[in-house]
CSV table of C-alpha atoms and ligand atoms in Angstrom, one decimal:
chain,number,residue,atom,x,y,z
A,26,UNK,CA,-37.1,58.0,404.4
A,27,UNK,CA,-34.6,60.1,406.6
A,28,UNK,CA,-35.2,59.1,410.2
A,29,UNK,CA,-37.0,62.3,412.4
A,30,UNK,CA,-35.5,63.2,415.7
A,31,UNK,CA,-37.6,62.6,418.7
A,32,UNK,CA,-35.2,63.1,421.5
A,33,UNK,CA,-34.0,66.2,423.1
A,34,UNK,CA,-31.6,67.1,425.5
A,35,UNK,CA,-31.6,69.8,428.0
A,36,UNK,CA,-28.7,70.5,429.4
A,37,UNK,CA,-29.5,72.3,432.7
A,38,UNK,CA,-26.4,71.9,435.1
A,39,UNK,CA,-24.8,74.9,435.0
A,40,UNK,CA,-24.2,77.2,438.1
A,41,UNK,CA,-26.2,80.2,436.5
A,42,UNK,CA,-23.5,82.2,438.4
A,43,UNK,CA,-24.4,85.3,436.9
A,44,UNK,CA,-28.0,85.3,438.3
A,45,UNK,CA,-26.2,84.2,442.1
A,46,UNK,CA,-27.7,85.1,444.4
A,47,UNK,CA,-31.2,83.9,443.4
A,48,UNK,CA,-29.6,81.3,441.4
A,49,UNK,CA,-28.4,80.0,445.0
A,50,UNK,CA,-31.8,78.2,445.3
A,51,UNK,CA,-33.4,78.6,442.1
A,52,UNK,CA,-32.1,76.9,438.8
A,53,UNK,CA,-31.8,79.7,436.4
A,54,UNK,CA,-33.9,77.3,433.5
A,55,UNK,CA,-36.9,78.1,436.3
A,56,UNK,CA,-36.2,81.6,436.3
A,57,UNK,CA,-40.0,83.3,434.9
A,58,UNK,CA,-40.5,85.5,432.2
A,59,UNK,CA,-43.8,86.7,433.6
A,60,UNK,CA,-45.1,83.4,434.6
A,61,UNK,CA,-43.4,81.2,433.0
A,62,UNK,CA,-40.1,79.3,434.0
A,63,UNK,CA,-37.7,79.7,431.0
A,64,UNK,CA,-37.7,76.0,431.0
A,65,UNK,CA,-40.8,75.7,429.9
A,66,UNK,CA,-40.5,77.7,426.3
A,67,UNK,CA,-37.7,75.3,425.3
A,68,UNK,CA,-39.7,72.3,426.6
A,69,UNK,CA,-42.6,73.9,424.3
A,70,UNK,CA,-40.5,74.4,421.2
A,71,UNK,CA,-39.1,70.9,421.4
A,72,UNK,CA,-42.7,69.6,421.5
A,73,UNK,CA,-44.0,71.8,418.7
A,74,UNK,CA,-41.1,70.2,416.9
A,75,UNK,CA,-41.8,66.7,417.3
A,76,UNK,CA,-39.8,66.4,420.1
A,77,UNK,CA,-41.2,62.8,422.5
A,78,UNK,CA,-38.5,62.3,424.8
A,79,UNK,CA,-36.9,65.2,427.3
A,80,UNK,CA,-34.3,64.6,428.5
A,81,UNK,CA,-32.6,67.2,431.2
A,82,UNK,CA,-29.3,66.9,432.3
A,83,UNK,CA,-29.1,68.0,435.8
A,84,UNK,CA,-26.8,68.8,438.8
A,85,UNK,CA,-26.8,69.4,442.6
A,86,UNK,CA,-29.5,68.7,445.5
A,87,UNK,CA,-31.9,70.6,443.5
A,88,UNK,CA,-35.4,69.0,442.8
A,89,UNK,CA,-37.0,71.8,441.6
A,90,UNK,CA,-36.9,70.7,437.9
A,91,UNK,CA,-38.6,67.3,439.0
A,92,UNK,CA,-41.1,68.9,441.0
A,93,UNK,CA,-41.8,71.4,438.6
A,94,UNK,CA,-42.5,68.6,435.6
A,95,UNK,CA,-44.7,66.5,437.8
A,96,UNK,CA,-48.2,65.6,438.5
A,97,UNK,CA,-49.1,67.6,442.0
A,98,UNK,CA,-52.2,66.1,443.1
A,99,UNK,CA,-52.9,68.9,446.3
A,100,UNK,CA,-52.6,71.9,444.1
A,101,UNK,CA,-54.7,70.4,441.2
A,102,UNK,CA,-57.6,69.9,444.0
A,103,UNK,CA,-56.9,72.8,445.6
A,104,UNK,CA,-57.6,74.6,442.6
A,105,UNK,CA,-60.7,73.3,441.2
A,106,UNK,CA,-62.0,73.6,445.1
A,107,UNK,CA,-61.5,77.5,443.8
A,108,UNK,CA,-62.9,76.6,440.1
A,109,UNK,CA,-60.4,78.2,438.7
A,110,UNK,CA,-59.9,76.4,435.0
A,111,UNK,CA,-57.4,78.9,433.7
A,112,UNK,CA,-54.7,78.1,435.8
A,113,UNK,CA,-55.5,74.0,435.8
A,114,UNK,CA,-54.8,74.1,432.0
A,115,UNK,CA,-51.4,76.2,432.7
A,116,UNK,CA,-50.8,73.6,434.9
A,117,UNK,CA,-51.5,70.7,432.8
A,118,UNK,CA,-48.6,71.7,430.4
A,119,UNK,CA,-45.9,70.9,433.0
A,120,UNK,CA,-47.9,67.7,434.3
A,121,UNK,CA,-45.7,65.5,432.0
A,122,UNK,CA,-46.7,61.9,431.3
A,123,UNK,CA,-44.6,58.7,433.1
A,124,UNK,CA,-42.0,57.9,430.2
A,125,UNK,CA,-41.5,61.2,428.5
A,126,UNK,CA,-38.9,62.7,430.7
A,127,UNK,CA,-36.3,61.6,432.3
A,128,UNK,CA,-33.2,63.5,434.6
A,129,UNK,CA,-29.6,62.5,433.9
A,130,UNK,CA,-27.0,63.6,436.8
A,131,UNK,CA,-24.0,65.5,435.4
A,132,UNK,CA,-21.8,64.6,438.6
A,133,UNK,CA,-18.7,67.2,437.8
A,134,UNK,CA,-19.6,70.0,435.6
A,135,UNK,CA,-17.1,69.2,432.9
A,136,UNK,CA,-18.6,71.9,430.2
A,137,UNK,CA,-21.7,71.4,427.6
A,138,UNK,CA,-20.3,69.1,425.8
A,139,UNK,CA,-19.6,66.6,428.8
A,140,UNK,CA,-23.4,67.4,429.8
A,141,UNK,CA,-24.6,66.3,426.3
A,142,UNK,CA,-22.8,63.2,426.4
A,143,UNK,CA,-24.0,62.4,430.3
A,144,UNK,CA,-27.2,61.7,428.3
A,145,UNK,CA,-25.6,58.9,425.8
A,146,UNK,CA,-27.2,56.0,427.0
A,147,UNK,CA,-30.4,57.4,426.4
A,148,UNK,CA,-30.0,58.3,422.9
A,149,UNK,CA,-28.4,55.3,421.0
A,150,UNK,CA,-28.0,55.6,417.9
A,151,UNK,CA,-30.1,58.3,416.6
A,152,UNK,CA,-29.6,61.6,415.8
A,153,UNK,CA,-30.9,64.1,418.4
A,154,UNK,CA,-31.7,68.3,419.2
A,155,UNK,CA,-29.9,70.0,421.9
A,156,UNK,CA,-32.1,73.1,423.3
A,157,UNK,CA,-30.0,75.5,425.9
A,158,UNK,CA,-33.1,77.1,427.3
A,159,UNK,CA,-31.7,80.2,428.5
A,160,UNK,CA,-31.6,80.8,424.4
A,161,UNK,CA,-35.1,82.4,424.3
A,162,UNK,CA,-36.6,82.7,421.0
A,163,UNK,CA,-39.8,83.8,419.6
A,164,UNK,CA,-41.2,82.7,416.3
A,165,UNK,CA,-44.4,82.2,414.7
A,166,UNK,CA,-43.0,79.0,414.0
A,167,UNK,CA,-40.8,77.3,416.7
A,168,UNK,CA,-36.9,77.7,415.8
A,169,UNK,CA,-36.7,74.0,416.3
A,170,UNK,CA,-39.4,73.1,414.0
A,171,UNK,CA,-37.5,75.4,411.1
A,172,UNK,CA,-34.4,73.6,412.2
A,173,UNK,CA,-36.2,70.1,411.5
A,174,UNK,CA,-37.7,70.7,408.7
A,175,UNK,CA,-34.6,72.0,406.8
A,176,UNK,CA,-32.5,69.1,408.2
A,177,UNK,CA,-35.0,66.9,406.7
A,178,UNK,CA,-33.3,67.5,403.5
A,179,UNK,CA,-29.6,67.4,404.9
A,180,UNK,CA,-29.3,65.3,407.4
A,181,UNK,CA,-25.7,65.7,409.0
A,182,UNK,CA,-25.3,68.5,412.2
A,183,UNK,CA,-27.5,71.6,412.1
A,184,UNK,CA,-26.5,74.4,414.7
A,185,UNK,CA,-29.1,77.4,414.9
A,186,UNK,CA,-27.5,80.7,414.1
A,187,UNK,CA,-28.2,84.4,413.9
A,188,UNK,CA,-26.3,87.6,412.2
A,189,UNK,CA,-24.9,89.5,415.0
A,190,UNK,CA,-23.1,92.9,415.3
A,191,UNK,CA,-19.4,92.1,415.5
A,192,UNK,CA,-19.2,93.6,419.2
A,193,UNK,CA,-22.4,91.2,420.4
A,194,UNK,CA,-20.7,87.7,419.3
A,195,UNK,CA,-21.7,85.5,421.9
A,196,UNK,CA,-20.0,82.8,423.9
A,197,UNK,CA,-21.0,80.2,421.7
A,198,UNK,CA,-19.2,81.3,418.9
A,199,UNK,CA,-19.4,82.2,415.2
A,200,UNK,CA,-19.3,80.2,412.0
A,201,UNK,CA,-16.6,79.7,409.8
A,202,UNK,CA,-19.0,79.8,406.5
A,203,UNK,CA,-18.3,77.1,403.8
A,204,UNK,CA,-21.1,78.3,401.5
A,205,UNK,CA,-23.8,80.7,402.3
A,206,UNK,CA,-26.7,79.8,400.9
A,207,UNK,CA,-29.0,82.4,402.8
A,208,UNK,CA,-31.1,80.3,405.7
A,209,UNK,CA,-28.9,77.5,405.4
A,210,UNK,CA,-25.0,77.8,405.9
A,211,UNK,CA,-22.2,75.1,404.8
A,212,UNK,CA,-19.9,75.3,407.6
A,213,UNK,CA,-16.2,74.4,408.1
A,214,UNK,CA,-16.3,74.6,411.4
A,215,UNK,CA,-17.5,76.4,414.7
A,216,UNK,CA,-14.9,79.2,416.0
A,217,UNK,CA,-14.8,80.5,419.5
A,218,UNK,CA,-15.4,84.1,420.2
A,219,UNK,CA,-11.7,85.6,420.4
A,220,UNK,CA,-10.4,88.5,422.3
A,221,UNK,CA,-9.0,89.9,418.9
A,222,UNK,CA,-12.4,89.9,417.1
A,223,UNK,CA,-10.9,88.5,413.9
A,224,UNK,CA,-13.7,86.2,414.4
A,225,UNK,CA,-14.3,84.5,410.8
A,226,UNK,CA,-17.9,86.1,410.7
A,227,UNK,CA,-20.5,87.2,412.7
A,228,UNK,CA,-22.5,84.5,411.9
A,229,UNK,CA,-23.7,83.5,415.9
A,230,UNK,CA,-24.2,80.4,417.5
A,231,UNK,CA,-27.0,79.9,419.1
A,232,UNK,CA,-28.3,76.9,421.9
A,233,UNK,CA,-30.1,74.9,419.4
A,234,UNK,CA,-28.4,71.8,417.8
A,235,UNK,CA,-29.4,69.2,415.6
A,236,UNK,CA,-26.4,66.5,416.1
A,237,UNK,CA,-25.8,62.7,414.7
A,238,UNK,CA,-24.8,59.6,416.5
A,239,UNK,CA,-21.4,60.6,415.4
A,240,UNK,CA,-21.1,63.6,417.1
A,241,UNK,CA,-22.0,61.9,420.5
A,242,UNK,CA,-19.9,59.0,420.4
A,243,UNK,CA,-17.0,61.1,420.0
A,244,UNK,CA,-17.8,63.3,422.8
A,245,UNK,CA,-15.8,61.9,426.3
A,246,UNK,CA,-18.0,61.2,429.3
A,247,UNK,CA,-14.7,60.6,431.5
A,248,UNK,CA,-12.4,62.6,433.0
A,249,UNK,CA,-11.0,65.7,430.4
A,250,UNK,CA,-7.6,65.2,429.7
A,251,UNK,CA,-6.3,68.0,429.9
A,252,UNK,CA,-8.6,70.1,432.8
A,253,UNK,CA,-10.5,71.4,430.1
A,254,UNK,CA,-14.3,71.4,429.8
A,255,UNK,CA,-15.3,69.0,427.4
A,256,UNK,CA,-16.1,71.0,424.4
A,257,UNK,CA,-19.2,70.2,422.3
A,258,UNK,CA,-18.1,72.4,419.3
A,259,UNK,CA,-14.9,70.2,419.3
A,260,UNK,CA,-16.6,67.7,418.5
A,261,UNK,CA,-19.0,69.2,415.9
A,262,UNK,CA,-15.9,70.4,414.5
A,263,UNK,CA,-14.6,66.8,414.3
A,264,UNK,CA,-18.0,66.0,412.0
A,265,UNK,CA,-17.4,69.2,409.9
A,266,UNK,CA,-13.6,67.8,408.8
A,267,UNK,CA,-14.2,64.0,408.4
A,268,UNK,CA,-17.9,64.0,407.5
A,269,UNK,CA,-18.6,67.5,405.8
A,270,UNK,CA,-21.9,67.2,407.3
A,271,UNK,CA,-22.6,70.7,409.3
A,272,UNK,CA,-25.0,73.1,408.7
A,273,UNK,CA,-25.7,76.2,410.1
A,274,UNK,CA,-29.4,77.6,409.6
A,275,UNK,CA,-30.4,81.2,410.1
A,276,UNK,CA,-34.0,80.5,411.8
A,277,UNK,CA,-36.7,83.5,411.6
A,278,UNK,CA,-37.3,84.9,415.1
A,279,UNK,CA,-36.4,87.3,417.9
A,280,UNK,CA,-33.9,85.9,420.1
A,281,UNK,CA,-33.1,86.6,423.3
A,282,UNK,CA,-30.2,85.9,425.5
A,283,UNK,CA,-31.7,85.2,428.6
A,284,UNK,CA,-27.8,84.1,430.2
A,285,UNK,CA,-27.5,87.4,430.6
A,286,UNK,CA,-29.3,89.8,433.2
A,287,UNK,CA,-30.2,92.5,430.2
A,288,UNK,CA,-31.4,90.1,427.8
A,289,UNK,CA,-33.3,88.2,430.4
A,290,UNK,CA,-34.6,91.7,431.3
A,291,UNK,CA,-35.5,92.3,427.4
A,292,UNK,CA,-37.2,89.3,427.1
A,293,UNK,CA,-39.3,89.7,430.4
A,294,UNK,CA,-40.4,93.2,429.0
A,295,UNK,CA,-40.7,91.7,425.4
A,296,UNK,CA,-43.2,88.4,426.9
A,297,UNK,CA,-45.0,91.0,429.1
A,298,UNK,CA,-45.7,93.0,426.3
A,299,UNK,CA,-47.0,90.3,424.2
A,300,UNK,CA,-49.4,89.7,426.7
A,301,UNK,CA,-53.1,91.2,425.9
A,302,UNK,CA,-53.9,91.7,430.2
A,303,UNK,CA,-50.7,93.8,430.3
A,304,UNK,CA,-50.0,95.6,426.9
A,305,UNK,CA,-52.0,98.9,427.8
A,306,UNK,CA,-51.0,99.0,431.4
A,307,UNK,CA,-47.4,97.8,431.1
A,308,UNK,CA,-47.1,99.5,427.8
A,309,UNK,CA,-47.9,103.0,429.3
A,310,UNK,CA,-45.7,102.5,432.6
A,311,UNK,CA,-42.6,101.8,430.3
A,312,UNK,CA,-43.5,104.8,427.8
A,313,UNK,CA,-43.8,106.6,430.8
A,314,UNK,CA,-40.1,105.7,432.7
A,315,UNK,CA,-38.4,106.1,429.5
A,316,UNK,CA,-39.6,109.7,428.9
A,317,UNK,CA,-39.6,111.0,432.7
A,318,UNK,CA,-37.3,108.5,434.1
A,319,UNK,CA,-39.8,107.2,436.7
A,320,UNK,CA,-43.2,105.2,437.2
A,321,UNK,CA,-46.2,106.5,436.7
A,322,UNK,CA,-47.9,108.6,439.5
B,17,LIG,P1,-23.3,78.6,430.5
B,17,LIG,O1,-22.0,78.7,429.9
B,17,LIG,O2,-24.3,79.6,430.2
B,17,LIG,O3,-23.1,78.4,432.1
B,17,LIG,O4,-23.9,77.2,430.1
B,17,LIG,P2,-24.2,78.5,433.2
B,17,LIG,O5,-23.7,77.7,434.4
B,17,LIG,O6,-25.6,78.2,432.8
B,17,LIG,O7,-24.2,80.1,433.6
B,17,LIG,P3,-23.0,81.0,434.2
B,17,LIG,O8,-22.0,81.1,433.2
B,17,LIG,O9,-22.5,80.3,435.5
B,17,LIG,O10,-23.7,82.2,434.6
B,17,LIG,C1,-24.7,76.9,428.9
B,17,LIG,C2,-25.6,75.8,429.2
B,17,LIG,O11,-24.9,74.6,429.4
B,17,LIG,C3,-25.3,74.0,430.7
B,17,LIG,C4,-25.8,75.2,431.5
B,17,LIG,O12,-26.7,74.7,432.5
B,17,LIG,C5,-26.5,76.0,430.4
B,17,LIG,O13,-27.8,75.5,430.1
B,17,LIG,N1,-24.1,73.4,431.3
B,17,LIG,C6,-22.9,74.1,431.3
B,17,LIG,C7,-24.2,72.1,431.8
B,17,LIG,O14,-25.3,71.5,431.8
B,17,LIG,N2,-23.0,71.6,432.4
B,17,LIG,C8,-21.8,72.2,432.4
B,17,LIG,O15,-20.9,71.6,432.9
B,17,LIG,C9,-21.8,73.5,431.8
């Protein structure tokens, strides 16, 4: 039986420039989509997937992330002094257990795939899921959970993908497609988005990776040779020549790109919408500024 993959790494230490200045004190994975940090979707998704062991790569004299996934004794009393249930259960989900997370320090911030492999020790030798959280995406089942189940039956690397328009290829990247064999995609490799657009296809990479042993030992946790960020598609790349063991899979979903201010500003207006207490209200206030260019009076 193919092993599963229990481990998951977040990889959190980014500047967030382009939210500065609130990302001056605020990580951007605690930024809210209503009232809930972005942080805490991908943390969901990871657990709906099987996921038992967080793992978030950090950086700076931040503790927000900490404090955020721990027990908080004075607001838990607080609120059932006030009675109110509803908001102890939303806070149970972020009151994680001793042993399930744990925060690695990425001490330069050397690119993604230098994050990822701050987190080496803690992995071994098993394959694992990278979740960038500020990848945002909505499905009735988790895109993780797709992602699992169809690397079940091929092992290797799995990277989650989308179709894109050619003038919306991300900064991940697109795939250069081996086979195509609709969800799941043989890759050759992973091609960075070029000024030219003569990008190979507009097949998208998006920040959700399923990735072997392999792929993390060959990732550098030291210095870069040359300057450069450490690349984690380098590396993936390395896999999809010597191992011919990368997948792409198209998961069903809406995605958002919540790196950026107008797709985190979809998504808050896509979440808010979603929402039952909100729909009719929100729902009439937006109908209403898109037709007379204002609120509602
Ligand atoms: P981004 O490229 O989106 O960078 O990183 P960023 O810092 O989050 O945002 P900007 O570009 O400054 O606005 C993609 C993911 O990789 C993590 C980020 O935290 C984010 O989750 N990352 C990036 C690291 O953990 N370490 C790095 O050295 C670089």
């Amino acid at each position: 039986m193919r092993k599963r993959v229990t481990k998951a790494i977040f990889p959190v230490a980014g500047l967030g420039a382009r939210f500065l200045p609130a990302t001056k004190a605020i990580p951007k994975e605690i930024l809210p989509l209503v009232d809930r940090p972005l942080i805490q979707y991908a943390v969901d998704e990871a657990q709906a997937a099987g996921i038992k062991e967080l793992i978030f790569v950090t950086a700076g004299s931040n503790s927000v992330l900490e404090d955020y996934f721990d027990n908080d004794p004075e607001l838990v009393n607080a609120l059932r002094k006030k009675g109110s249930a509803d908001l102890l259960a939303d806070l149970r989900q972020t009151d994680m257990e001793s042993g399930i997370v744990a925060f690695v320090r990425q001490r330069e911030l050397w690119g993604l795939g230098h994050a990822v492999a701050c987190a080496q020790q803690l992995i071994a030798n098993e394959s694992f899921a990278v979740l960038l959280p500020d990848d945002v995406i909505d499905a009735d089942k988790p895109c993780l959970k797709q992602m699992i189940e169809a690397w079940t039956e091929t092992g290797g690397n799995m990277v989650g993908v989308m179709d894109v328009p050619r003038d919306q290829i991300p900064a991940l990247g697109v795939l250069d497609i081996k086979e195509d064999m609709n969800r799941l995609v043989s890759v050759r490799g992973l091609v960075k988005k070029t000024d030219a657009a003569d990008e190979p296809s507009c097949t998208a990479v998006i920040g959700r990776y399923i990735l072997t042993p392999s792929v993390m030992g060959s990732l550098v946790i030291g210095t870069p040779s040359v300057g450069a960020e450490t690349q984690l598609h380098d590396a993936i790349n390395a896999a999809a020549v010597q191992e011919n063991n990368v997948y792409g899979y198209r998961f069903e979903g809406n995605h958002y790109d919540c790196s950026s201010k107008a797709g985190y500003l979809e998504a808050i207006v896509a979440f808010a919408l979603k929402r039952p207490e909100f729909r009719d209200r929100f729902g009439a206030y937006l109908e209403a500024t898109v037709k007379h260019g204002g609120g509602m009076s």
